[in-house]
Amino acid sequence: MKFTLSWLKDHLETEADVHQIAEAMTMAGLEVEEVLDPAAKLAPFTVAKILSAERHPNADRLQVCQVETVDGLKEIVCGAPNARAGLTTIYAPIGAYVPGLGVTLVEKPVRGVVSNGMLCSASELELAEESDGIQELPPEIPVGTPVAGLFGAEPVIDFEVTPNRPDWLGVAGIARDLAAASVGKLKHFDIAVVRGGFASPITVRLDAPEMCPVFAGRVIRGVRNGPSPAWLQKRLTAIGLRSINRLVDVTNLIAYDRARPLHVYDVAKLSGTEIVVRGGLTSAETGEAEHLIALDGKTYAAAATDCVIADAGGERPIGLGGVMGGESTGCDDDTTDVFLESAWFDPLVIAQTGRALGIHSDAQYRFARGVDPVSVTPGLELATRLILDLCGGEPSDIVFVGEPPASPAPFAFDPAYVKRLTGMDLADDRIGTILGQLGFLVTAGPADQAEPWTVTPPSWRRDVEGRADLVEEVARIEGFDSLPDTPLPEVARPAGGVLNPRQARVRTARRALAALGYAEAVTWSFTKQSTAALFGGGDARLVLENPIAADLDCMRPSALPNLIQAAARNAARGFADAALFEIGPIYLGDGPADQRTVIAALIAPHAARHWAGANSQGGEDALFGLKADLTALLEEIGAPVASLQLAQGQNRDWWHPGRSARLQLGPKNVMVEFGELHPRVLKALDADGPMLGFEIVLDNVPEPRGKGSKARGSADLSAFMPLTRDFAFVVEDAKPVGDLVRAATGADKALIAEVRVFDVYRGKGVDDGFKSVALEVVIQPREATLAEAEIDALTKKVVAAVEKQGGKLRA
């Protein structure tokens, strides 16, 4: 795609030069391939005047001219037939590179006479395709005037258009993006409606709406075709297009200006009054596809998958829809009545036709990438106005057949997503302004919608399908150079030995749980979507497109459902008393950061009946036994057990609300959830209760602070006899006993070696709603045997610490 700076300024108010424009385009994601500057190529050439011209003494067709140049009087040998005294023309000095000839001038004799330069034609400077002689300029132009300024040579930007951005195939679309990037102000032009003076004598019938959903057109009669005006020729020539005539040049101009391909038919060459849009036909007798001689002079066979424009009741092909018109209805200088076509063709059909037939026209290039469907009527109106201005004539009413494809659907968007994906900290107003300048409609979302905005893409941006696409738009317009610089995290030194710390912990946990009597289960990382929903999952983002089984169609949000189902299968086969564990991944979202490694364990206490009363069916015995196993495991893997906080009533809804808790290092770091599974969940999974379990999020367990050798140090044994003191405290029934134990332990960490709960009492002597908790405190002297006063002081510390937790010493 090429365009000139002056063309861009028809749509953009800017003071930027061509190099600043190219830089801004690059930063906005447009891949600039080259900036062509004809002015630089024409810099050596200036205006000169021939003072005299005499025949060359050694050649009849050459003349020796005395020429007034910017470098003074020069003798130049010239072979042009129009070289004569008094002619103002173009002068090239010695050392200049002549682009049309591909040579650099040197001082050398021409048939014995030294030529001190060259007099040039327009074709030799690539200002025209062909020339009959040297360029003739108006005589009033002063000698020494630079040629580049005379011919209006201006830089041309050539850039590559990505397949997803067909709107960049028009200069107006480029201007829109540059305006959003603050390079200038976009000029908005209203396309005036041209009212028809009569009903169109040409009608349209769509026999292949799947190939061409919408087709519009109108007749313009009484036009005067011929060469285009200089401004139009100059605009097309600057980007490498050949000017043909006014009618064709108008369609080419709008194709490059608005990314809207059009076509004109000579009405006098049409057969009948109906244009039919259909697929290609095959002869029933010969089996051959119908043929069309296109405007490029080549003959093409149209298959049934190609869109064909036909007349004569649909019998005669006159063009390949969206690709190229036919030679039989092309416009020439004798054309007086035309039918102007503006349609929308399916991009896939056009791409396949171009590929199959080897046609790469400007129209095919644009339709294959997706032209804006909303531009059908505006493009027709704009072309009508230009044709009337350049060619005259009288337009008919518009013929409009079919229905354009639906515009892109709106979707919810949170502007905070820009920072989440890019790190750019932009204000909501700035994000909204960028999207608005690019043509997106931003409105406030519904009150019950999580994202605050609803964004509707414009009709020309069918590549935008979700919020990540909007983030990309904001990032490229704000500038990729605005992305924050974030250094990569330092790579941790590899752990010694074969295993890293995480692997060592997994192995330790596996051995510890096996020693506690648990059997390891290895299950799938998938589960059923309805099962995942019971455990807070089931997100559509985690549903598999190609599951290995119908009941394994979703990534699991927890390892517990698979363990529950495994225990249920064991119970169905006569082994109800299960104790299982699994170490593996769970998935809380579709990103890498949403994957967690967990250690999950499950017990189903269904022991056989026994005369000694070992008929445990859950309850506090099983729950505290599970907690003991959990505590032992945490200590084995190096978790800070002493610092953990126990919180009840905060577990998620698949846990029994009165028989579950969590262990955490503050409210933001939940390491473990444990307790009894909710009967509702077990019933949904067809499992008999009770079942108890825990799930440790290994990612949330901090690494031990100690580094270096893993070898244990020598035993730190005191030479003094330990002693114990018993305390009984009355606390509210809902108060966790663990809080009292931690308080008592922290009263004097140097002397108190251990605190054990040996009795919990409710009944006579204790008020309703309260309980009595008996603690045994083990005191271990270190330096010397403790005196009675020291022991009394220590007991007072213990009582004071527990009282801060709401405990009251019993009398």
Tab-separated table of N, CA and C in Angstrom, residues 68 104 154 233 327 622 735:
chain	number	residue	atom	x	y	z
A	68	GLU	N	22.404	27.789	-21.366
A	68	GLU	CA	22.547	28.569	-20.138
A	68	GLU	C	22.029	27.720	-18.972
A	104	THR	N	25.226	7.117	-14.762
A	104	THR	CA	25.758	8.323	-14.143
A	104	THR	C	26.589	9.062	-15.200
A	154	GLU	N	6.747	14.461	-4.606
A	154	GLU	CA	6.659	14.405	-3.151
A	154	GLU	C	6.917	12.980	-2.676
A	233	GLN	N	-4.522	12.476	-12.188
A	233	GLN	CA	-3.432	11.704	-12.791
A	233	GLN	C	-2.199	11.716	-11.886
A	327	GLU	N	-13.937	-7.685	-20.272
A	327	GLU	CA	-13.548	-6.787	-21.360
A	327	GLU	C	-14.756	-6.339	-22.165
A	622	ALA	N	-12.222	-38.769	64.674
A	622	ALA	CA	-11.644	-38.827	63.334
A	622	ALA	C	-11.112	-37.466	62.907
A	735	LYS	N	-14.242	-20.598	71.455
A	735	LYS	CA	-12.837	-20.217	71.396
A	735	LYS	C	-11.968	-21.404	71.013
